[in-house]
CSV table of C-alpha atoms and ligand atoms in Angstrom, one decimal:
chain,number,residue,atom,x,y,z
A,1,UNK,CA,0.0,0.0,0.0
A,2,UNK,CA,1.2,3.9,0.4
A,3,UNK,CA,4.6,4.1,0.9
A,4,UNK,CA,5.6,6.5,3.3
A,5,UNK,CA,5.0,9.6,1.1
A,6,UNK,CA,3.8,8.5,-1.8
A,7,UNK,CA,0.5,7.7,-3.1
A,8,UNK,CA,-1.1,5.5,-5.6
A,9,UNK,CA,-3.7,7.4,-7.9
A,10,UNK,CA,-6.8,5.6,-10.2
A,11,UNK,CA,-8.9,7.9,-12.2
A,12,UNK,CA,-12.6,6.9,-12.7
A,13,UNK,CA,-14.1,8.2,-16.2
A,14,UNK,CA,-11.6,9.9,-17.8
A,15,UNK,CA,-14.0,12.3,-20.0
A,16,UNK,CA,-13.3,15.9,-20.3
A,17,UNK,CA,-12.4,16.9,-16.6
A,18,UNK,CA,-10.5,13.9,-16.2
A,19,UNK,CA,-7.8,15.7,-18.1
A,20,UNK,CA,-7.6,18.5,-15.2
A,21,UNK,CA,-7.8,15.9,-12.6
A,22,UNK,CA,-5.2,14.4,-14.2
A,23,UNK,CA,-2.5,17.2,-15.0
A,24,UNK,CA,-2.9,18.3,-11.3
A,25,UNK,CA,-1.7,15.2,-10.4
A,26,UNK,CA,1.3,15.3,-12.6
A,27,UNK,CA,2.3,18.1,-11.4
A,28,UNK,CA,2.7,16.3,-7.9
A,29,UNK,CA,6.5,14.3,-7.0
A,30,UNK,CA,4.5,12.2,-4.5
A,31,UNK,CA,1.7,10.9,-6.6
A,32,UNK,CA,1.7,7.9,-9.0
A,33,UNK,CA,-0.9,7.8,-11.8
A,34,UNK,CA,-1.6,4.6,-11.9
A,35,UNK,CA,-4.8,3.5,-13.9
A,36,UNK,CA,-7.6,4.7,-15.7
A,37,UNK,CA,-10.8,3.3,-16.0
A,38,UNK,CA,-13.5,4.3,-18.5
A,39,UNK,CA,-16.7,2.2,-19.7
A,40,UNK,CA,-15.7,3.7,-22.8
A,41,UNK,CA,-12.7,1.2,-23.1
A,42,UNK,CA,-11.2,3.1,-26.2
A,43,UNK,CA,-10.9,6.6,-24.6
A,44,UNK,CA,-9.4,4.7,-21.4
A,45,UNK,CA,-6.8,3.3,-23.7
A,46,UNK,CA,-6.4,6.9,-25.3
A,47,UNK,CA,-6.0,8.8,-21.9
A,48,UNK,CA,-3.5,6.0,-20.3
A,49,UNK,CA,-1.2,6.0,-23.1
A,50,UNK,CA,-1.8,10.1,-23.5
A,51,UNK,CA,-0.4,10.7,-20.2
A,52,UNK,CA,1.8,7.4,-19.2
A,53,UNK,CA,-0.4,5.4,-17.3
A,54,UNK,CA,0.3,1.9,-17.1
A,55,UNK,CA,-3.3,0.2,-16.2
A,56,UNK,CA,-6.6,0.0,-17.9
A,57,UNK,CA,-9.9,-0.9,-17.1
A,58,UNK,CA,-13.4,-1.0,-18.4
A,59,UNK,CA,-14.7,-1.6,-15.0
A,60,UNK,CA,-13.0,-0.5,-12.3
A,61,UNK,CA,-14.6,-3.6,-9.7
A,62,UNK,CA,-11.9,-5.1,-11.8
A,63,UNK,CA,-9.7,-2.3,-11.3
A,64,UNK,CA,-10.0,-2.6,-7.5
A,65,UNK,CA,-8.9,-6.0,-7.7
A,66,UNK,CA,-5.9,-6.3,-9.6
A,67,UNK,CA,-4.2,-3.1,-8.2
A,68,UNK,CA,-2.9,-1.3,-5.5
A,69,UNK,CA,-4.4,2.2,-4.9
A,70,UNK,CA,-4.2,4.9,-2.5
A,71,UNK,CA,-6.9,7.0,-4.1
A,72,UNK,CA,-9.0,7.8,-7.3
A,73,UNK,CA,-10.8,10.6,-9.0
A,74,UNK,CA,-14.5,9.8,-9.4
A,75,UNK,CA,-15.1,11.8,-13.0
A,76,UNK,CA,-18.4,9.9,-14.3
A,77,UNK,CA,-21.4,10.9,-15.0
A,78,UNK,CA,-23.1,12.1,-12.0
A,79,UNK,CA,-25.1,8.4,-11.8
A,80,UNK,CA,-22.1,6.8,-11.3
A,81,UNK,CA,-20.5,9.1,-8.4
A,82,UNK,CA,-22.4,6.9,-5.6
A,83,UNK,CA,-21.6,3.3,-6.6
A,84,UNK,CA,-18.3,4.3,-8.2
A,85,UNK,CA,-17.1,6.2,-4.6
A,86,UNK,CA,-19.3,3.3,-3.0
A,87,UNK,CA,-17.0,0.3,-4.5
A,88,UNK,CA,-13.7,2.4,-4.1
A,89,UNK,CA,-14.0,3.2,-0.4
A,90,UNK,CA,-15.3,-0.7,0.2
A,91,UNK,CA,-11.9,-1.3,-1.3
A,92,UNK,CA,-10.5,0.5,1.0
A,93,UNK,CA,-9.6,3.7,-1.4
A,94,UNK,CA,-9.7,6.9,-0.7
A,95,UNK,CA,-12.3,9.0,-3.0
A,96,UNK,CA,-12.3,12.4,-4.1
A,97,UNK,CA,-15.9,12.4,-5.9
A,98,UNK,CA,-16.9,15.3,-8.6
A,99,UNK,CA,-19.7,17.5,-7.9
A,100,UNK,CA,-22.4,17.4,-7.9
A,101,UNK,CA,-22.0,14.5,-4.8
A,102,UNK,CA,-24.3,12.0,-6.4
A,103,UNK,CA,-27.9,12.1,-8.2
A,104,UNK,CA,-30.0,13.1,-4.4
A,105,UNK,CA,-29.7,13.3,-1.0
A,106,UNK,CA,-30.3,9.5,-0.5
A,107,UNK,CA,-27.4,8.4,-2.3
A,108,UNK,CA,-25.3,11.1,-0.9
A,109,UNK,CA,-26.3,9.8,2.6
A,110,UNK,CA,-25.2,6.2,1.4
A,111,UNK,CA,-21.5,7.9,0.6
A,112,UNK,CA,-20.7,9.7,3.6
A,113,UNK,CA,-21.9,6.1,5.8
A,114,UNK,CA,-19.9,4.3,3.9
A,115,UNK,CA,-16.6,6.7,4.2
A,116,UNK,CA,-17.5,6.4,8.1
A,117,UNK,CA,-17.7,2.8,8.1
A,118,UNK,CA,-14.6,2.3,6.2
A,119,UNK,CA,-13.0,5.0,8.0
A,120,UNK,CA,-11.5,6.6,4.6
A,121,UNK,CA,-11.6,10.2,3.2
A,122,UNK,CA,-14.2,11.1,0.8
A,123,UNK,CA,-13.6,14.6,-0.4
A,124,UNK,CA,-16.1,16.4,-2.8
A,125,UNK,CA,-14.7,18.4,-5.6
A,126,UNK,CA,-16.4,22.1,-4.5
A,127,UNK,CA,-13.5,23.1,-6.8
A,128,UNK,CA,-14.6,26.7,-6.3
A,129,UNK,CA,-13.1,26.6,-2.6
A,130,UNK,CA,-9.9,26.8,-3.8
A,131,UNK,CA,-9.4,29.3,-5.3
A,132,UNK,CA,-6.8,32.2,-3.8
A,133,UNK,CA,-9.7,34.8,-4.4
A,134,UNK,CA,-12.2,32.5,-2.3
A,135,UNK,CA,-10.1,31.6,-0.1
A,136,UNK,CA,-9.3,35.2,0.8
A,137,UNK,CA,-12.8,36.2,1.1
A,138,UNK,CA,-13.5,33.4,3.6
A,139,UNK,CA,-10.2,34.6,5.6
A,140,UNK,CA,-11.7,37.8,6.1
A,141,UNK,CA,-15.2,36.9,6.5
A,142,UNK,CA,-13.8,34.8,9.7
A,143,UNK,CA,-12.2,37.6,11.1
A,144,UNK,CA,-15.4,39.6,11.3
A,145,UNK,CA,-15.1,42.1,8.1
A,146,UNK,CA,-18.5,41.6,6.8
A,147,UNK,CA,-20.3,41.3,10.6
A,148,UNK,CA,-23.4,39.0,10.0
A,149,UNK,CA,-23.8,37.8,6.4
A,150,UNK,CA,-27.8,37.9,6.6
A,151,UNK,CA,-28.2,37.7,2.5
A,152,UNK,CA,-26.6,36.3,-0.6
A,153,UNK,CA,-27.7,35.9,-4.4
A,154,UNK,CA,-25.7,34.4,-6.7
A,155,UNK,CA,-26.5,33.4,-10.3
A,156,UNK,CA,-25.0,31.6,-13.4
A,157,UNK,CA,-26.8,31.9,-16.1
A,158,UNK,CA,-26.1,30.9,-20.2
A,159,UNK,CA,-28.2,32.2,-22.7
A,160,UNK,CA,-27.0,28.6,-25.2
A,161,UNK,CA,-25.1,26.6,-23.0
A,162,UNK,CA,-26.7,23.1,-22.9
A,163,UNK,CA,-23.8,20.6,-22.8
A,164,UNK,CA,-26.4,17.8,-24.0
A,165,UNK,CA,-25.2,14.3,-23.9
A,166,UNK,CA,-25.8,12.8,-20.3
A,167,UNK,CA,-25.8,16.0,-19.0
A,168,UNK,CA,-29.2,16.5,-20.3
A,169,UNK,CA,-30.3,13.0,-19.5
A,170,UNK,CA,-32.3,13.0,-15.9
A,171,UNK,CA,-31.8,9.6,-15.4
A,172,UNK,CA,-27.7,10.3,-15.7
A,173,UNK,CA,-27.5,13.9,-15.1
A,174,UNK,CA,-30.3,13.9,-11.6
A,175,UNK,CA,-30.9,17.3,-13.4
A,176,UNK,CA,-29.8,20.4,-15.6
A,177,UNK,CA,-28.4,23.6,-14.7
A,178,UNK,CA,-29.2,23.8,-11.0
A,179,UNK,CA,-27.9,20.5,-10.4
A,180,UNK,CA,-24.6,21.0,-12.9
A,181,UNK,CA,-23.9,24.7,-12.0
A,182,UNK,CA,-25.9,26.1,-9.2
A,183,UNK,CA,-24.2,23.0,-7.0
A,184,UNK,CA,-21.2,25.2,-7.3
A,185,UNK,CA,-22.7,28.6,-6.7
A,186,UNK,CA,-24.9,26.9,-4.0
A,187,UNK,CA,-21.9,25.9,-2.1
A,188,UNK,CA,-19.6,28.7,-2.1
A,189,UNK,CA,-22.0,31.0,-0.7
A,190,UNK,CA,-22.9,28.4,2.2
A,191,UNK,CA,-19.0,28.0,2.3
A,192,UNK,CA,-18.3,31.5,2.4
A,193,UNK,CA,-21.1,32.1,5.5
A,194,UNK,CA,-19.9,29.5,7.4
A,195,UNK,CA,-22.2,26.6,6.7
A,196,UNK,CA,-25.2,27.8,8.4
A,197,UNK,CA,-27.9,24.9,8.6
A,198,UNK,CA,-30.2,25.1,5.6
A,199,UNK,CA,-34.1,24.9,6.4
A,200,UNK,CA,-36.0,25.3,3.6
A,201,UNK,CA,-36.0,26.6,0.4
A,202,UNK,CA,-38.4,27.3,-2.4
A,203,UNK,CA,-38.3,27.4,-6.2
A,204,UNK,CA,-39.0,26.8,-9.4
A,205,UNK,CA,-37.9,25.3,-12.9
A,206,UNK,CA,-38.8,26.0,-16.4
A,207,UNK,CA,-39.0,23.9,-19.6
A,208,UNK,CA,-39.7,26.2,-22.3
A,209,UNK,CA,-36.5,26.4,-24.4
A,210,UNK,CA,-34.8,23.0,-24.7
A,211,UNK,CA,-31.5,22.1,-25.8
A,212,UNK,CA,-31.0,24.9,-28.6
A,213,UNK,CA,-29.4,22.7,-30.5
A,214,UNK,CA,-30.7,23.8,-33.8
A,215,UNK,CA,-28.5,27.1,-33.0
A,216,UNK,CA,-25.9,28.2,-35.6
A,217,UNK,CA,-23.1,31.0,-35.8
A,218,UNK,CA,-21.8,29.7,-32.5
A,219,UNK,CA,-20.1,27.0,-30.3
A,220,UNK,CA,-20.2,26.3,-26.7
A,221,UNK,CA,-18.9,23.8,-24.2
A,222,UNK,CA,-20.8,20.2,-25.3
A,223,UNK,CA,-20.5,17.0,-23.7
A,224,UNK,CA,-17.8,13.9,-24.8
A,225,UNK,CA,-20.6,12.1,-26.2
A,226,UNK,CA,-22.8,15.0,-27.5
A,227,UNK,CA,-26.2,14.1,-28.3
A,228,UNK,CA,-29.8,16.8,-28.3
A,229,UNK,CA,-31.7,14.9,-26.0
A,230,UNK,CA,-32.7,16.8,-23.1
A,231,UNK,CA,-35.6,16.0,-20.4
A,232,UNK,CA,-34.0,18.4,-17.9
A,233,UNK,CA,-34.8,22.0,-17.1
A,234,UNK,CA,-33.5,25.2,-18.4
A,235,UNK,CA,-33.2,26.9,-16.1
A,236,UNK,CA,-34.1,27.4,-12.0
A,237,UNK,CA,-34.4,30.1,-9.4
A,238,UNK,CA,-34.9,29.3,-5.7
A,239,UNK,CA,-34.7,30.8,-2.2
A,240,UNK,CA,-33.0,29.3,0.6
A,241,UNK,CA,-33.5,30.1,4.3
A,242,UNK,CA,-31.0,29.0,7.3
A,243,UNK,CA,-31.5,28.5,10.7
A,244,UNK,CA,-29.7,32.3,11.5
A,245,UNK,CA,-32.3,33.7,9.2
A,246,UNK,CA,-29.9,34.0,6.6
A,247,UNK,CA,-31.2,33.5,3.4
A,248,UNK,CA,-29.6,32.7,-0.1
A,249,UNK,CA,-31.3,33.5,-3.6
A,250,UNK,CA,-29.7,31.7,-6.9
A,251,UNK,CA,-30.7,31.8,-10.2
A,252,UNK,CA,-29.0,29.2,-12.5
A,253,UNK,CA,-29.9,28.5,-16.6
A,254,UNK,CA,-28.6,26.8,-19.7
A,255,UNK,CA,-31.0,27.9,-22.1
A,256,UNK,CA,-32.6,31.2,-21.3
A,257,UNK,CA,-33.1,34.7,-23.4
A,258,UNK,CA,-30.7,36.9,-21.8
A,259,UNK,CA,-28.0,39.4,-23.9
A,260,UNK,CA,-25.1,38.3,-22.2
A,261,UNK,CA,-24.1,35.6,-19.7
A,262,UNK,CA,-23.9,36.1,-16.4
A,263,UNK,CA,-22.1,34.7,-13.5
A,264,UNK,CA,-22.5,36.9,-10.2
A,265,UNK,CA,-21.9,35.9,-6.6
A,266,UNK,CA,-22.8,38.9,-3.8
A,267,UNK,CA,-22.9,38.6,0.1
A,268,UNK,CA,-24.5,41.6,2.5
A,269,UNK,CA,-23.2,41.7,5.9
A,270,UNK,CA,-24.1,44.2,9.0
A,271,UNK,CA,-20.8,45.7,8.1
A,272,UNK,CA,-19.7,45.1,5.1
A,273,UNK,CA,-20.6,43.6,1.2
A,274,UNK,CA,-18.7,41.2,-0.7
A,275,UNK,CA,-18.5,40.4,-4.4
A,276,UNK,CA,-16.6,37.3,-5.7
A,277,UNK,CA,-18.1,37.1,-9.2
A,278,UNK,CA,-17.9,39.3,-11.8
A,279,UNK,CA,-14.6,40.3,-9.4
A,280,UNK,CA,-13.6,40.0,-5.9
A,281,UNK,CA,-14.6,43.5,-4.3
A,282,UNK,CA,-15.4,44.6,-0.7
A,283,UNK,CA,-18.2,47.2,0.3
A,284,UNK,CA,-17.6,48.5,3.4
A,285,UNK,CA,-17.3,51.9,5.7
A,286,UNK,CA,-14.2,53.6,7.1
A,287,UNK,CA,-14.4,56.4,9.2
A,288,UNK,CA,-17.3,57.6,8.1
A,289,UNK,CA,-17.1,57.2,4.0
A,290,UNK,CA,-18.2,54.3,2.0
A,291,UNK,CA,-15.2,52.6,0.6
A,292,UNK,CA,-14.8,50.0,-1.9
A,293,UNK,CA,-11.2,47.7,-1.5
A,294,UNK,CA,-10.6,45.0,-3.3
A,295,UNK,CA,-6.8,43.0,-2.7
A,296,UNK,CA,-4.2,42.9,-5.8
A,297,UNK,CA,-4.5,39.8,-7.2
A,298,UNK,CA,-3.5,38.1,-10.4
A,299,UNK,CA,-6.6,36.5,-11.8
A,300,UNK,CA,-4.9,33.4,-13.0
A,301,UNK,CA,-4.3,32.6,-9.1
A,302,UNK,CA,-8.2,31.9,-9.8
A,303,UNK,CA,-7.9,29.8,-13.4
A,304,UNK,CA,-9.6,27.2,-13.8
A,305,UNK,CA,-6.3,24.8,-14.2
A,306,UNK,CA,-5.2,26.6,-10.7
A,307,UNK,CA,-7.7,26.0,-8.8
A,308,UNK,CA,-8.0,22.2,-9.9
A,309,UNK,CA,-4.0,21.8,-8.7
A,310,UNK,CA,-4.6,23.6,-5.4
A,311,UNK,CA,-7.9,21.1,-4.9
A,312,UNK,CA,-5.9,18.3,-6.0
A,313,UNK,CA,-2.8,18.5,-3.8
A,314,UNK,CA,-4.8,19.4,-0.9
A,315,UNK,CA,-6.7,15.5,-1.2
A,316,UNK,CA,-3.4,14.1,-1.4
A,317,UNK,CA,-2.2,15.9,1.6
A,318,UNK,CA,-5.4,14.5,3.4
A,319,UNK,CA,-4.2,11.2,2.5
A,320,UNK,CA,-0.6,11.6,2.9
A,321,UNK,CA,-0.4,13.7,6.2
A,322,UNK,CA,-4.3,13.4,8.1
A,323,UNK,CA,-5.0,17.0,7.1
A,324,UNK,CA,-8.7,17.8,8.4
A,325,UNK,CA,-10.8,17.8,4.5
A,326,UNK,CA,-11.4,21.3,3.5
A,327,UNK,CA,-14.6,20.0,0.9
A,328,UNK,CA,-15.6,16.6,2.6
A,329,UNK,CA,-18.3,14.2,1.9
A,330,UNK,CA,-20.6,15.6,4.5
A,331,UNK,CA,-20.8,19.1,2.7
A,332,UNK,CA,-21.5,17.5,-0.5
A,333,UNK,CA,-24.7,15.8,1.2
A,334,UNK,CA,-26.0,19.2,2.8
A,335,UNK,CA,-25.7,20.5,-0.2
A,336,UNK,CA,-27.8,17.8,-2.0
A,337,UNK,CA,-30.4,18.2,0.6
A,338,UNK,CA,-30.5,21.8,-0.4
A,339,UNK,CA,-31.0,20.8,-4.1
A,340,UNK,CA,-33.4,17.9,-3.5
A,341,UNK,CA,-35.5,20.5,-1.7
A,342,UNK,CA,-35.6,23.3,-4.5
A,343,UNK,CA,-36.7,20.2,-7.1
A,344,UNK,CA,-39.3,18.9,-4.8
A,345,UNK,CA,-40.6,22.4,-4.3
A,346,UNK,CA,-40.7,23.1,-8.2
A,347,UNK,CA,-42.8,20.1,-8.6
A,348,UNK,CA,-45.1,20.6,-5.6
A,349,UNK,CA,-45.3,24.1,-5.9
A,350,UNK,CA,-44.4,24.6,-2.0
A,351,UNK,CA,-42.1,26.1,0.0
A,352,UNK,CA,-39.8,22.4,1.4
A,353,UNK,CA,-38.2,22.0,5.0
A,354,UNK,CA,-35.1,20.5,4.6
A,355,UNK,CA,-34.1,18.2,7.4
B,401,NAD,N1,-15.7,20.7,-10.9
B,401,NAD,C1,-16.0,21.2,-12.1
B,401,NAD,O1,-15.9,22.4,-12.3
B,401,NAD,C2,-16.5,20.2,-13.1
B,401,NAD,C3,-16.4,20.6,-14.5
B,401,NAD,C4,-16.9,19.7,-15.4
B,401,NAD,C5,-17.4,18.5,-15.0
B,401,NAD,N2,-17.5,18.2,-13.7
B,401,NAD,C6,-18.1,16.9,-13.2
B,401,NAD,O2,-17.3,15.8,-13.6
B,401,NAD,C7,-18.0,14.7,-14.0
B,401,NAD,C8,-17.7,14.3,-15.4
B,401,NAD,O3,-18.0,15.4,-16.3
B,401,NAD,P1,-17.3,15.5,-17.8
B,401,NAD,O4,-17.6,16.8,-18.3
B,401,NAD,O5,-15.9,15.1,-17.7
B,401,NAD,O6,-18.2,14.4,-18.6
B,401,NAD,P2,-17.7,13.5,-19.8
B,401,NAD,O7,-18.9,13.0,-20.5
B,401,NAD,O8,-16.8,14.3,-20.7
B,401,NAD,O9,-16.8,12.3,-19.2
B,401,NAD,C9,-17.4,11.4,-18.4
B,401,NAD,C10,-16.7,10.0,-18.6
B,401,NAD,O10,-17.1,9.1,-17.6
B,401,NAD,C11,-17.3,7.8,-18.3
B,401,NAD,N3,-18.2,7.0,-17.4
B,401,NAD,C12,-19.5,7.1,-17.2
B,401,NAD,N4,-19.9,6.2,-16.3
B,401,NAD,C13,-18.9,5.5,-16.0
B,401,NAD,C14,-18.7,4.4,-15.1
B,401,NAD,N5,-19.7,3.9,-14.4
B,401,NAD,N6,-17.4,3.9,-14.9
B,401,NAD,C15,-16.4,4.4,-15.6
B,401,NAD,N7,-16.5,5.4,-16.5
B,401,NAD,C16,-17.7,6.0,-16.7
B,401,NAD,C17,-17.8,8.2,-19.7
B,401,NAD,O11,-17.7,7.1,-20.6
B,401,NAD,C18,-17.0,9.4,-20.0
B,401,NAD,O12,-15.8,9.1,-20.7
B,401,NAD,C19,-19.5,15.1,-13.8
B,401,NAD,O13,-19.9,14.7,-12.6
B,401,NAD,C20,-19.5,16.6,-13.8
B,401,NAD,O14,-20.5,17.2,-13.1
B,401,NAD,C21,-17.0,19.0,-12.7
């Protein structure tokens, strides 16, 4: 097993984000990349002989088996987060799972038992906690800058942006843009307030555009295995109360008719405002003018490439050295529970407690 500072590295699904996961870990002395595993046996073969890495595997029950790992990337569709992460902790593997966790709540909750059982890590990829500009923002906020953070609202929303494929397969996907983007958006504002408990939330989801597909004169981001099929929304809005009477509004789309794409992320405290998105900026008071600070900062200290590595070395510290999980498992359920409740409330058309 792990030598004494090394560790033994399996990549599950090795689609598009794979190749992040991967290049983080290369850029690691300690880490060995050790196998890939893809149901997709070709691209398996492709990415292991791409980047050097000596095993393959179409299923990775196999893959558990036959070698020796320390811990794997779970890159999959989102339906196969829980029994992937499932499988590789049984085997006594430590998992750092994409987001969103898993498809709902209930196989979330499966997850995090399981990691307690086994007593291994499993670390969600809330990539977006890594960043330098986040993390700064959170530094502050826990030394009292922004006094009580009582409201937030934080969007992302595409005008054409439907990535198709599984993502816009339900039964793969567990749904479209709130589940794919506002899981991110979601979770940095509850990271950034300090993980109040969530209580409710209310919300609703529209199907009026589709995939857009038909759409010429311009390209955006589509899936590995790109296909129109969509039965997932376009787009969602909700509110979100916590027990400190904060609350959270997010709005989050693929397909929606707006001029320009937006991606936005504000927080209102007693003393002071925050933006992270469009830019990191603080709104505040100083003897007795408003005034607006922001830190100098290079903005590829927040790429996306950058913030993968930092995310990457930090879950091989956790295994390496026992360093408490800055993104773990448990997070990645709350956060399910919060978008298991804004679902249930679009379809009932009331307000959800969320336990
Ligand atoms: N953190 C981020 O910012 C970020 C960005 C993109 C994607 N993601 C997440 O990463 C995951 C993968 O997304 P992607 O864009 O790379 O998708 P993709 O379609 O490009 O790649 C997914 C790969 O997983 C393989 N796969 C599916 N089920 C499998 C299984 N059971 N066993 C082994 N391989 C399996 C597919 O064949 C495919 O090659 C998703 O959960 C997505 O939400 C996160």
């Amino acid at each position: 097993m792990m030598s004494e500072n090394r560790v033994k590295i399996g990549i599950i699904g090795v689609g598009s984000i794979s190749h992040v996961h991967i290049q983080a870990y290369k850029q690691l002395p300690n880490v060995e990349l050790v196998a890939a595993c893809d149901i997709n046996a070709e691209r398996a073969e492709k990415v292991a002989k791409q980047y050097g890495i000596p095993h393959v595997y179409a299923d990775y029950n196999e893959m558990f088996k036959e070698v020796e790992l320390d811990g794997v990337s779970v890159c999959t569709w989102n339906n196969g987060h829980a029994p992937a992460t499932i499988a590789a902790l049984k085997a006594g593997v430590n998992v750092l799972c994409e987001k969103p966790l898993a498809l709902n709540a209930q196989e979330a909750q499966a997850m995090v038992d399981t990691a307690e059982n086994t007593g291994k890590l499993l670390m969600v990829g809330f990539v977006r906690r890594f960043g330098e500009n986040a993390q700064f923002l959170k530094s502050i906020i826990e030394q009292g800058e922004l006094g009580k953070i009582y409201y937030a609202k934080t969007g992302c929303i595409r005008r054409c942006g439907n990535p198709g494929g599984w993502f816009s397969d339900k039964k793969r996907s567990g749904g479209g843009p709130l589940i794919d983007l506002g899981v991110h958006i979601i979770d940095l504002v509850w990271f950034l307030m300090g993980k109040p408990k969530a209580v409710s939330a209310v919300g609703s989801t529209f199907n009026y555009i589709g995939s857009r597909s038909h759409i010429k004169g311009i390209s955006w981001y589509k899936s590995a295995d790109y296909s129109e099929y969509n039965d997932v929304e376009d787009s969602a809005v909700a509110m979100v109360k916590f027990d400190n009477g904060a609350t959270v509004f997010v709005e989050t789309s693929w397909t929606q008719n707006i001029k320009n794409d937006q991606l936005y992320l504000e927080l209102y405290g007693s003393k002071a405002g925050a933006t992270l998105e469009p830019e990191l900026q603080i709104m505040g008071e100083k003897d007795g003018y408003l005034v607006d600070w922001a830190p100098k900062m290079d903005a590829s200290k927040s790429s996306v490439q950058v913030m993968f590595n930092r995310e990457i070395a930090h879950f091989v510290d956790c295994i390496l050295n026992g360093t408490p999980c800055l993104s773990p498992g448990a997070d990645g359920l709350e956060i399910m529970k919060i978008l298991d409740a804004i679902y249930k409330s679009a379809e009932t058309g009331k307000e959800v407690a969320i336990r």
